[in-house]
């Protein structure tokens, strides 16, 4: 039996997470596994109920589970709270840190059925299959932050960007291992022409590279990488980068898959891993059944693969998603002429049905 902590969170989180649970339940019945789902509050929803965005009970539940399924966190309602109570800073970042989830895997795969759904040209994106590995527990996100009032009455704000060689080495080795199991190409992204942490990053990649002589190593500045992702995305296999660059590049890379609603993620490194879509809580469409649940469903597939070692089951979910898209079913974010528009629940139902059938 596998224990799964279910944290819907805020905004569309409450709509997409049940659809991923539905997919997992379909896997349960088809393959005879037993998943035990326990729901808990996190983010703004937890703040409203308990006065804190990450209640101790929630953290304890995560620690005592085999994996965590998270929806999304944050929204305008909580944007003006003191910073430590804001859902992102008060819940999502501590959750990542407390669970020691230093490696964030974001696979950008273009499902063939979505070739025409992207705003980018077919010949550019056809065949895209990139794994972005984002360092998740260091860098600017976790550096000391401060505000100072200057003598002239103006203000100064500071965010410290720190990376230790230990933090860099473990994520870079992780990425090399992943590249070795894929097409054997690693692109390390930094800003070593300007930033000191990036210079250390590049040095360490250089030191480790000889241990992986079967993997081709490329260094790329982050500005160039953001351009190359649109110019010729098929040049990439595995991309490894620091926290902030990874955040920005993965939103960009999601468009290679048709929609940010297609980009799943796995955050691993500690005893318990966390699975969440790469997108946010989308307050503008929350509560309207317009959200695309596929990124969350695909995150559940990643859970089966990485936390439970259920590769076949994981592939069945991915295959179900592929078939539903090939049959022309779409949520609004992917809508094109001549396709069948579904709401969040209908899309989840269809994927669950396919899981049981194929
Ligand atoms: C992501 C999100 C988060 C991040 C936000 C919600 C804090 O954008 O997971 O990419 O910046 O890490
Ligand atoms: Mg982001």
PDB file of N, CA and C in Angstrom, residues 194-289:
ATOM      1  N   UNK A 194      28.749  37.071 -15.823  1.00  0.00           N
ATOM      2  CA  UNK A 194      28.432  38.185 -14.926  1.00  0.00           C
ATOM      3  C   UNK A 194      28.388  37.774 -13.448  1.00  0.00           C
ATOM      4  N   UNK A 195      27.851  36.591 -13.165  1.00  0.00           N
ATOM      5  CA  UNK A 195      27.487  36.252 -11.779  1.00  0.00           C
ATOM      6  C   UNK A 195      28.466  35.244 -11.172  1.00  0.00           C
ATOM      7  N   UNK A 196      28.874  35.497  -9.941  1.00  0.00           N
ATOM      8  CA  UNK A 196      29.894  34.651  -9.307  1.00  0.00           C
ATOM      9  C   UNK A 196      29.390  33.222  -9.042  1.00  0.00           C
ATOM     10  N   UNK A 197      28.148  33.098  -8.565  1.00  0.00           N
ATOM     11  CA  UNK A 197      27.625  31.741  -8.321  1.00  0.00           C
ATOM     12  C   UNK A 197      27.623  30.947  -9.631  1.00  0.00           C
ATOM     13  N   UNK A 198      27.385  31.643 -10.736  1.00  0.00           N
ATOM     14  CA  UNK A 198      27.385  30.968 -12.041  1.00  0.00           C
ATOM     15  C   UNK A 198      28.791  30.539 -12.436  1.00  0.00           C
ATOM     16  N   UNK A 199      29.775  31.356 -12.047  1.00  0.00           N
ATOM     17  CA  UNK A 199      31.164  30.961 -12.367  1.00  0.00           C
ATOM     18  C   UNK A 199      31.527  29.695 -11.591  1.00  0.00           C
ATOM     19  N   UNK A 200      31.121  29.643 -10.329  1.00  0.00           N
ATOM     20  CA  UNK A 200      31.375  28.428  -9.542  1.00  0.00           C
ATOM     21  C   UNK A 200      30.628  27.246 -10.166  1.00  0.00           C
ATOM     22  N   UNK A 201      29.399  27.491 -10.556  1.00  0.00           N
ATOM     23  CA  UNK A 201      28.564  26.459 -11.192  1.00  0.00           C
ATOM     24  C   UNK A 201      29.288  25.877 -12.403  1.00  0.00           C
ATOM     25  N   UNK A 202      29.785  26.757 -13.275  1.00  0.00           N
ATOM     26  CA  UNK A 202      30.432  26.309 -14.516  1.00  0.00           C
ATOM     27  C   UNK A 202      31.719  25.531 -14.217  1.00  0.00           C
ATOM     28  N   UNK A 203      32.464  26.020 -13.202  1.00  0.00           N
ATOM     29  CA  UNK A 203      33.699  25.319 -12.810  1.00  0.00           C
ATOM     30  C   UNK A 203      33.393  23.892 -12.360  1.00  0.00           C
ATOM     31  N   UNK A 204      32.334  23.770 -11.550  1.00  0.00           N
ATOM     32  CA  UNK A 204      32.005  22.453 -11.004  1.00  0.00           C
ATOM     33  C   UNK A 204      31.530  21.509 -12.109  1.00  0.00           C
ATOM     34  N   UNK A 205      30.740  22.031 -13.037  1.00  0.00           N
ATOM     35  CA  UNK A 205      30.324  21.191 -14.167  1.00  0.00           C
ATOM     36  C   UNK A 205      31.578  20.710 -14.908  1.00  0.00           C
ATOM     37  N   UNK A 206      32.534  21.623 -15.088  1.00  0.00           N
ATOM     38  CA  UNK A 206      33.782  21.252 -15.756  1.00  0.00           C
ATOM     39  C   UNK A 206      34.537  20.165 -15.008  1.00  0.00           C
ATOM     40  N   UNK A 207      34.524  20.235 -13.675  1.00  0.00           N
ATOM     41  CA  UNK A 207      35.216  19.218 -12.868  1.00  0.00           C
ATOM     42  C   UNK A 207      34.541  17.853 -12.960  1.00  0.00           C
ATOM     43  N   UNK A 208      33.200  17.879 -13.043  1.00  0.00           N
ATOM     44  CA  UNK A 208      32.455  16.613 -13.017  1.00  0.00           C
ATOM     45  C   UNK A 208      32.407  15.962 -14.395  1.00  0.00           C
ATOM     46  N   UNK A 209      32.442  16.786 -15.441  1.00  0.00           N
ATOM     47  CA  UNK A 209      32.261  16.283 -16.816  1.00  0.00           C
ATOM     48  C   UNK A 209      33.105  15.044 -17.149  1.00  0.00           C
ATOM     49  N   UNK A 210      34.392  14.994 -16.754  1.00  0.00           N
ATOM     50  CA  UNK A 210      35.185  13.814 -17.107  1.00  0.00           C
ATOM     51  C   UNK A 210      34.640  12.499 -16.531  1.00  0.00           C
ATOM     52  N   UNK A 211      33.889  12.585 -15.416  1.00  0.00           N
ATOM     53  CA  UNK A 211      33.275  11.366 -14.865  1.00  0.00           C
ATOM     54  C   UNK A 211      32.154  10.844 -15.766  1.00  0.00           C
ATOM     55  N   UNK A 212      31.695  11.695 -16.659  1.00  0.00           N
ATOM     56  CA  UNK A 212      30.590  11.311 -17.555  1.00  0.00           C
ATOM     57  C   UNK A 212      31.029  11.558 -19.004  1.00  0.00           C
ATOM     58  N   UNK A 213      32.104  10.925 -19.379  1.00  0.00           N
ATOM     59  CA  UNK A 213      32.645  11.195 -20.714  1.00  0.00           C
ATOM     60  C   UNK A 213      31.723  10.665 -21.809  1.00  0.00           C
ATOM     61  N   UNK A 214      30.771   9.805 -21.423  1.00  0.00           N
ATOM     62  CA  UNK A 214      29.791   9.322 -22.404  1.00  0.00           C
ATOM     63  C   UNK A 214      28.679  10.344 -22.648  1.00  0.00           C
ATOM     64  N   UNK A 215      28.656  11.399 -21.840  1.00  0.00           N
ATOM     65  CA  UNK A 215      27.632  12.434 -22.013  1.00  0.00           C
ATOM     66  C   UNK A 215      28.300  13.673 -22.628  1.00  0.00           C
ATOM     67  N   UNK A 216      27.627  14.257 -23.617  1.00  0.00           N
ATOM     68  CA  UNK A 216      28.148  15.477 -24.235  1.00  0.00           C
ATOM     69  C   UNK A 216      27.736  16.682 -23.376  1.00  0.00           C
ATOM     70  N   UNK A 217      28.699  17.510 -23.005  1.00  0.00           N
ATOM     71  CA  UNK A 217      28.400  18.658 -22.144  1.00  0.00           C
ATOM     72  C   UNK A 217      28.460  19.961 -22.940  1.00  0.00           C
ATOM     73  N   UNK A 218      27.426  20.774 -22.783  1.00  0.00           N
ATOM     74  CA  UNK A 218      27.419  22.106 -23.398  1.00  0.00           C
ATOM     75  C   UNK A 218      27.140  23.113 -22.289  1.00  0.00           C
ATOM     76  N   UNK A 219      27.852  24.239 -22.286  1.00  0.00           N
ATOM     77  CA  UNK A 219      27.537  25.330 -21.369  1.00  0.00           C
ATOM     78  C   UNK A 219      26.812  26.414 -22.158  1.00  0.00           C
ATOM     79  N   UNK A 220      25.794  26.989 -21.542  1.00  0.00           N
ATOM     80  CA  UNK A 220      25.056  28.035 -22.261  1.00  0.00           C
ATOM     81  C   UNK A 220      24.657  29.137 -21.281  1.00  0.00           C
ATOM     82  N   UNK A 221      24.795  30.377 -21.707  1.00  0.00           N
ATOM     83  CA  UNK A 221      24.298  31.474 -20.884  1.00  0.00           C
ATOM     84  C   UNK A 221      22.771  31.468 -20.922  1.00  0.00           C
ATOM     85  N   UNK A 222      22.186  31.898 -19.827  1.00  0.00           N
ATOM     86  CA  UNK A 222      20.721  31.778 -19.706  1.00  0.00           C
ATOM     87  C   UNK A 222      19.983  32.625 -20.743  1.00  0.00           C
ATOM     88  N   UNK A 223      20.511  33.770 -21.093  1.00  0.00           N
ATOM     89  CA  UNK A 223      19.834  34.603 -22.102  1.00  0.00           C
ATOM     90  C   UNK A 223      19.857  33.898 -23.462  1.00  0.00           C
ATOM     91  N   UNK A 224      21.004  33.322 -23.784  1.00  0.00           N
ATOM     92  CA  UNK A 224      21.107  32.566 -25.028  1.00  0.00           C
ATOM     93  C   UNK A 224      20.171  31.356 -25.000  1.00  0.00           C
ATOM     94  N   UNK A 225      20.121  30.660 -23.860  1.00  0.00           N
ATOM     95  CA  UNK A 225      19.276  29.476 -23.750  1.00  0.00           C
ATOM     96  C   UNK A 225      17.812  29.833 -23.995  1.00  0.00           C
ATOM     97  N   UNK A 226      17.382  30.964 -23.453  1.00  0.00           N
ATOM     98  CA  UNK A 226      15.966  31.320 -23.619  1.00  0.00           C
ATOM     99  C   UNK A 226      15.676  31.564 -25.103  1.00  0.00           C
ATOM    100  N   UNK A 227      16.657  32.066 -25.833  1.00  0.00           N
ATOM    101  CA  UNK A 227      16.490  32.274 -27.277  1.00  0.00           C
ATOM    102  C   UNK A 227      16.546  30.933 -28.023  1.00  0.00           C
ATOM    103  N   UNK A 228      17.528  30.096 -27.655  1.00  0.00           N
ATOM    104  CA  UNK A 228      17.683  28.808 -28.347  1.00  0.00           C
ATOM    105  C   UNK A 228      16.470  27.895 -28.155  1.00  0.00           C
ATOM    106  N   UNK A 229      15.804  28.011 -27.017  1.00  0.00           N
ATOM    107  CA  UNK A 229      14.620  27.171 -26.762  1.00  0.00           C
ATOM    108  C   UNK A 229      13.526  27.425 -27.795  1.00  0.00           C
ATOM    109  N   UNK A 230      13.463  28.641 -28.282  1.00  0.00           N
ATOM    110  CA  UNK A 230      12.444  28.995 -29.274  1.00  0.00           C
ATOM    111  C   UNK A 230      12.989  28.796 -30.689  1.00  0.00           C
ATOM    112  N   UNK A 231      14.302  29.051 -30.837  1.00  0.00           N
ATOM    113  CA  UNK A 231      14.903  28.951 -32.176  1.00  0.00           C
ATOM    114  C   UNK A 231      15.004  27.507 -32.648  1.00  0.00           C
ATOM    115  N   UNK A 232      15.544  26.655 -31.762  1.00  0.00           N
ATOM    116  CA  UNK A 232      15.768  25.259 -32.148  1.00  0.00           C
ATOM    117  C   UNK A 232      15.718  24.355 -30.913  1.00  0.00           C
ATOM    118  N   UNK A 233      14.511  24.099 -30.422  1.00  0.00           N
ATOM    119  CA  UNK A 233      14.392  23.362 -29.155  1.00  0.00           C
ATOM    120  C   UNK A 233      14.879  21.918 -29.230  1.00  0.00           C
ATOM    121  N   UNK A 234      14.904  21.343 -30.431  1.00  0.00           N
ATOM    122  CA  UNK A 234      15.322  19.940 -30.526  1.00  0.00           C
ATOM    123  C   UNK A 234      16.804  19.735 -30.242  1.00  0.00           C
ATOM    124  N   UNK A 235      17.576  20.814 -30.135  1.00  0.00           N
ATOM    125  CA  UNK A 235      18.993  20.649 -29.802  1.00  0.00           C
ATOM    126  C   UNK A 235      19.164  20.203 -28.340  1.00  0.00           C
ATOM    127  N   UNK A 236      18.092  20.336 -27.528  1.00  0.00           N
ATOM    128  CA  UNK A 236      18.229  20.050 -26.099  1.00  0.00           C
ATOM    129  C   UNK A 236      17.760  18.647 -25.731  1.00  0.00           C
ATOM    130  N   UNK A 237      18.501  18.034 -24.825  1.00  0.00           N
ATOM    131  CA  UNK A 237      18.083  16.765 -24.217  1.00  0.00           C
ATOM    132  C   UNK A 237      17.812  17.049 -22.734  1.00  0.00           C
ATOM    133  N   UNK A 238      18.876  17.137 -21.919  1.00  0.00           N
ATOM    134  CA  UNK A 238      18.701  17.523 -20.512  1.00  0.00           C
ATOM    135  C   UNK A 238      19.296  18.920 -20.312  1.00  0.00           C
ATOM    136  N   UNK A 239      18.529  19.767 -19.645  1.00  0.00           N
ATOM    137  CA  UNK A 239      19.026  21.088 -19.259  1.00  0.00           C
ATOM    138  C   UNK A 239      19.131  21.086 -17.738  1.00  0.00           C
ATOM    139  N   UNK A 240      20.258  21.532 -17.206  1.00  0.00           N
ATOM    140  CA  UNK A 240      20.363  21.665 -15.747  1.00  0.00           C
ATOM    141  C   UNK A 240      20.691  23.117 -15.424  1.00  0.00           C
ATOM    142  N   UNK A 241      19.984  23.646 -14.432  1.00  0.00           N
ATOM    143  CA  UNK A 241      20.215  25.049 -14.099  1.00  0.00           C
ATOM    144  C   UNK A 241      19.794  25.379 -12.674  1.00  0.00           C
ATOM    145  N   UNK A 242      20.154  26.569 -12.241  1.00  0.00           N
ATOM    146  CA  UNK A 242      19.844  26.981 -10.867  1.00  0.00           C
ATOM    147  C   UNK A 242      18.361  27.361 -10.732  1.00  0.00           C
ATOM    148  N   UNK A 243      17.967  27.595  -9.510  1.00  0.00           N
ATOM    149  CA  UNK A 243      16.556  27.750  -9.158  1.00  0.00           C
ATOM    150  C   UNK A 243      15.808  28.815  -9.978  1.00  0.00           C
ATOM    151  N   UNK A 244      16.292  30.026  -9.935  1.00  0.00           N
ATOM    152  CA  UNK A 244      15.578  31.138 -10.594  1.00  0.00           C
ATOM    153  C   UNK A 244      15.573  30.988 -12.125  1.00  0.00           C
ATOM    154  N   UNK A 245      16.720  30.640 -12.696  1.00  0.00           N
ATOM    155  CA  UNK A 245      16.765  30.457 -14.149  1.00  0.00           C
ATOM    156  C   UNK A 245      15.804  29.333 -14.551  1.00  0.00           C
ATOM    157  N   UNK A 246      15.769  28.288 -13.733  1.00  0.00           N
ATOM    158  CA  UNK A 246      14.908  27.139 -14.037  1.00  0.00           C
ATOM    159  C   UNK A 246      13.439  27.517 -13.977  1.00  0.00           C
ATOM    160  N   UNK A 247      13.092  28.376 -13.054  1.00  0.00           N
ATOM    161  CA  UNK A 247      11.706  28.833 -12.946  1.00  0.00           C
ATOM    162  C   UNK A 247      11.304  29.528 -14.240  1.00  0.00           C
ATOM    163  N   UNK A 248      12.147  30.423 -14.690  1.00  0.00           N
ATOM    164  CA  UNK A 248      11.808  31.234 -15.870  1.00  0.00           C
ATOM    165  C   UNK A 248      11.842  30.382 -17.141  1.00  0.00           C
ATOM    166  N   UNK A 249      12.896  29.612 -17.298  1.00  0.00           N
ATOM    167  CA  UNK A 249      13.030  28.825 -18.539  1.00  0.00           C
ATOM    168  C   UNK A 249      11.927  27.782 -18.691  1.00  0.00           C
ATOM    169  N   UNK A 250      11.435  27.233 -17.578  1.00  0.00           N
ATOM    170  CA  UNK A 250      10.404  26.193 -17.726  1.00  0.00           C
ATOM    171  C   UNK A 250       9.045  26.779 -18.119  1.00  0.00           C
ATOM    172  N   UNK A 251       8.747  27.993 -17.701  1.00  0.00           N
ATOM    173  CA  UNK A 251       7.520  28.611 -18.222  1.00  0.00           C
ATOM    174  C   UNK A 251       7.659  28.803 -19.726  1.00  0.00           C
ATOM    175  N   UNK A 252       8.819  29.242 -20.147  1.00  0.00           N
ATOM    176  CA  UNK A 252       9.045  29.430 -21.584  1.00  0.00           C
ATOM    177  C   UNK A 252       8.949  28.078 -22.311  1.00  0.00           C
ATOM    178  N   UNK A 253       9.652  27.088 -21.763  1.00  0.00           N
ATOM    179  CA  UNK A 253       9.702  25.774 -22.426  1.00  0.00           C
ATOM    180  C   UNK A 253       8.324  25.115 -22.481  1.00  0.00           C
ATOM    181  N   UNK A 254       7.444  25.462 -21.541  1.00  0.00           N
ATOM    182  CA  UNK A 254       6.122  24.832 -21.537  1.00  0.00           C
ATOM    183  C   UNK A 254       5.380  25.118 -22.836  1.00  0.00           C
ATOM    184  N   UNK A 255       5.673  26.250 -23.454  1.00  0.00           N
ATOM    185  CA  UNK A 255       4.960  26.581 -24.695  1.00  0.00           C
ATOM    186  C   UNK A 255       5.365  25.667 -25.851  1.00  0.00           C
ATOM    187  N   UNK A 256       6.488  24.979 -25.686  1.00  0.00           N
ATOM    188  CA  UNK A 256       6.883  24.004 -26.704  1.00  0.00           C
ATOM    189  C   UNK A 256       5.932  22.807 -26.682  1.00  0.00           C
ATOM    190  N   UNK A 257       5.223  22.635 -25.574  1.00  0.00           N
ATOM    191  CA  UNK A 257       4.319  21.485 -25.441  1.00  0.00           C
ATOM    192  C   UNK A 257       2.880  21.857 -25.786  1.00  0.00           C
ATOM    193  N   UNK A 258       2.649  23.100 -26.121  1.00  0.00           N
ATOM    194  CA  UNK A 258       1.301  23.535 -26.484  1.00  0.00           C
ATOM    195  C   UNK A 258       0.696  24.460 -25.450  1.00  0.00           C
ATOM    196  N   UNK A 259       0.956  24.173 -24.177  1.00  0.00           N
ATOM    197  CA  UNK A 259       0.343  24.990 -23.132  1.00  0.00           C
ATOM    198  C   UNK A 259       1.053  24.720 -21.808  1.00  0.00           C
ATOM    199  N   UNK A 260       1.067  25.721 -20.960  1.00  0.00           N
ATOM    200  CA  UNK A 260       1.668  25.491 -19.642  1.00  0.00           C
ATOM    201  C   UNK A 260       0.849  24.460 -18.859  1.00  0.00           C
ATOM    202  N   UNK A 261      -0.363  24.244 -19.294  1.00  0.00           N
ATOM    203  CA  UNK A 261      -1.215  23.228 -18.676  1.00  0.00           C
ATOM    204  C   UNK A 261      -0.794  21.802 -18.980  1.00  0.00           C
ATOM    205  N   UNK A 262       0.298  21.649 -19.736  1.00  0.00           N
ATOM    206  CA  UNK A 262       0.791  20.316 -20.097  1.00  0.00           C
ATOM    207  C   UNK A 262       2.082  19.945 -19.370  1.00  0.00           C
ATOM    208  N   UNK A 263       2.605  20.853 -18.531  1.00  0.00           N
ATOM    209  CA  UNK A 263       3.953  20.632 -17.979  1.00  0.00           C
ATOM    210  C   UNK A 263       3.906  20.099 -16.539  1.00  0.00           C
ATOM    211  N   UNK A 264       4.217  18.816 -16.355  1.00  0.00           N
ATOM    212  CA  UNK A 264       4.195  18.248 -15.008  1.00  0.00           C
ATOM    213  C   UNK A 264       5.516  18.530 -14.290  1.00  0.00           C
ATOM    214  N   UNK A 265       5.603  18.144 -13.028  1.00  0.00           N
ATOM    215  CA  UNK A 265       6.902  18.224 -12.372  1.00  0.00           C
ATOM    216  C   UNK A 265       6.995  17.239 -11.217  1.00  0.00           C
ATOM    217  N   UNK A 266       8.237  16.843 -10.964  1.00  0.00           N
ATOM    218  CA  UNK A 266       8.548  15.995  -9.815  1.00  0.00           C
ATOM    219  C   UNK A 266       9.657  16.691  -9.053  1.00  0.00           C
ATOM    220  N   UNK A 267       9.485  16.813  -7.750  1.00  0.00           N
ATOM    221  CA  UNK A 267      10.535  17.413  -6.928  1.00  0.00           C
ATOM    222  C   UNK A 267      11.062  16.328  -6.012  1.00  0.00           C
ATOM    223  N   UNK A 268      12.334  15.978  -6.210  1.00  0.00           N
ATOM    224  CA  UNK A 268      12.860  14.845  -5.473  1.00  0.00           C
ATOM    225  C   UNK A 268      14.195  15.163  -4.816  1.00  0.00           C
ATOM    226  N   UNK A 269      14.666  14.274  -4.014  1.00  0.00           N
ATOM    227  CA  UNK A 269      15.936  14.493  -3.305  1.00  0.00           C
ATOM    228  C   UNK A 269      15.883  13.948  -1.894  1.00  0.00           C
ATOM    229  N   UNK A 270      14.768  14.139  -1.228  1.00  0.00           N
ATOM    230  CA  UNK A 270      14.617  13.651   0.146  1.00  0.00           C
ATOM    231  C   UNK A 270      13.915  12.303   0.174  1.00  0.00           C
ATOM    232  N   UNK A 271      13.421  11.948   1.347  1.00  0.00           N
ATOM    233  CA  UNK A 271      12.777  10.651   1.532  1.00  0.00           C
ATOM    234  C   UNK A 271      11.424  10.607   0.820  1.00  0.00           C
ATOM    235  N   UNK A 272      10.721  11.732   0.878  1.00  0.00           N
ATOM    236  CA  UNK A 272       9.384  11.808   0.292  1.00  0.00           C
ATOM    237  C   UNK A 272       9.409  12.821  -0.847  1.00  0.00           C
ATOM    238  N   UNK A 273       8.968  12.434  -2.017  1.00  0.00           N
ATOM    239  CA  UNK A 273       8.988  13.363  -3.148  1.00  0.00           C
ATOM    240  C   UNK A 273       7.630  14.027  -3.336  1.00  0.00           C
ATOM    241  N   UNK A 274       7.646  15.141  -4.047  1.00  0.00           N
ATOM    242  CA  UNK A 274       6.433  15.929  -4.242  1.00  0.00           C
ATOM    243  C   UNK A 274       6.176  16.113  -5.736  1.00  0.00           C
ATOM    244  N   UNK A 275       4.927  15.973  -6.118  1.00  0.00           N
ATOM    245  CA  UNK A 275       4.544  16.035  -7.524  1.00  0.00           C
ATOM    246  C   UNK A 275       3.503  17.122  -7.710  1.00  0.00           C
ATOM    247  N   UNK A 276       3.776  18.029  -8.620  1.00  0.00           N
ATOM    248  CA  UNK A 276       2.850  19.145  -8.840  1.00  0.00           C
ATOM    249  C   UNK A 276       2.989  19.626 -10.274  1.00  0.00           C
ATOM    250  N   UNK A 277       1.906  20.191 -10.829  1.00  0.00           N
ATOM    251  CA  UNK A 277       2.047  20.794 -12.152  1.00  0.00           C
ATOM    252  C   UNK A 277       2.986  21.994 -12.043  1.00  0.00           C
ATOM    253  N   UNK A 278       3.631  22.356 -13.155  1.00  0.00           N
ATOM    254  CA  UNK A 278       4.567  23.483 -13.106  1.00  0.00           C
ATOM    255  C   UNK A 278       3.853  24.828 -13.103  1.00  0.00           C
ATOM    256  N   UNK A 279       2.581  24.809 -13.462  1.00  0.00           N
ATOM    257  CA  UNK A 279       1.855  26.086 -13.513  1.00  0.00           C
ATOM    258  C   UNK A 279       1.364  26.490 -12.128  1.00  0.00           C
ATOM    259  N   UNK A 280       0.810  27.701 -12.057  1.00  0.00           N
ATOM    260  CA  UNK A 280       0.351  28.213 -10.772  1.00  0.00           C
ATOM    261  C   UNK A 280      -1.139  27.981 -10.554  1.00  0.00           C
ATOM    262  N   UNK A 281      -1.722  28.808  -9.680  1.00  0.00           N
ATOM    263  CA  UNK A 281      -3.096  28.584  -9.233  1.00  0.00           C
ATOM    264  C   UNK A 281      -4.140  29.226 -10.161  1.00  0.00           C
ATOM    265  N   UNK A 282      -3.684  29.969 -11.163  1.00  0.00           N
ATOM    266  CA  UNK A 282      -4.558  30.566 -12.196  1.00  0.00           C
ATOM    267  C   UNK A 282      -5.870  31.130 -11.637  1.00  0.00           C
ATOM    268  N   UNK A 283      -5.772  32.110 -10.745  1.00  0.00           N
ATOM    269  CA  UNK A 283      -6.993  32.643 -10.124  1.00  0.00           C
ATOM    270  C   UNK A 283      -8.012  33.169 -11.134  1.00  0.00           C
ATOM    271  N   UNK A 284      -7.534  33.593 -12.307  1.00  0.00           N
ATOM    272  CA  UNK A 284      -8.469  34.154 -13.302  1.00  0.00           C
ATOM    273  C   UNK A 284      -9.461  33.127 -13.838  1.00  0.00           C
ATOM    274  N   UNK A 285      -9.101  31.856 -13.813  1.00  0.00           N
ATOM    275  CA  UNK A 285     -10.056  30.843 -14.315  1.00  0.00           C
ATOM    276  C   UNK A 285     -10.530  29.888 -13.212  1.00  0.00           C
ATOM    277  N   UNK A 286     -10.113  30.145 -11.972  1.00  0.00           N
ATOM    278  CA  UNK A 286     -10.472  29.220 -10.879  1.00  0.00           C
ATOM    279  C   UNK A 286     -11.985  29.127 -10.712  1.00  0.00           C
ATOM    280  N   UNK A 287     -12.433  27.921 -10.399  1.00  0.00           N
ATOM    281  CA  UNK A 287     -13.851  27.708 -10.098  1.00  0.00           C
ATOM    282  C   UNK A 287     -14.733  27.636 -11.332  1.00  0.00           C
ATOM    283  N   UNK A 288     -14.132  27.624 -12.522  1.00  0.00           N
ATOM    284  CA  UNK A 288     -14.947  27.639 -13.749  1.00  0.00           C
ATOM    285  C   UNK A 288     -14.818  26.349 -14.562  1.00  0.00           C
ATOM    286  N   UNK A 289     -14.127  25.376 -14.014  1.00  0.00           N
ATOM    287  CA  UNK A 289     -13.915  24.097 -14.712  1.00  0.00           C
ATOM    288  C   UNK A 289     -13.228  24.273 -16.078  1.00  0.00           C
TER     289      UNK A 289
END
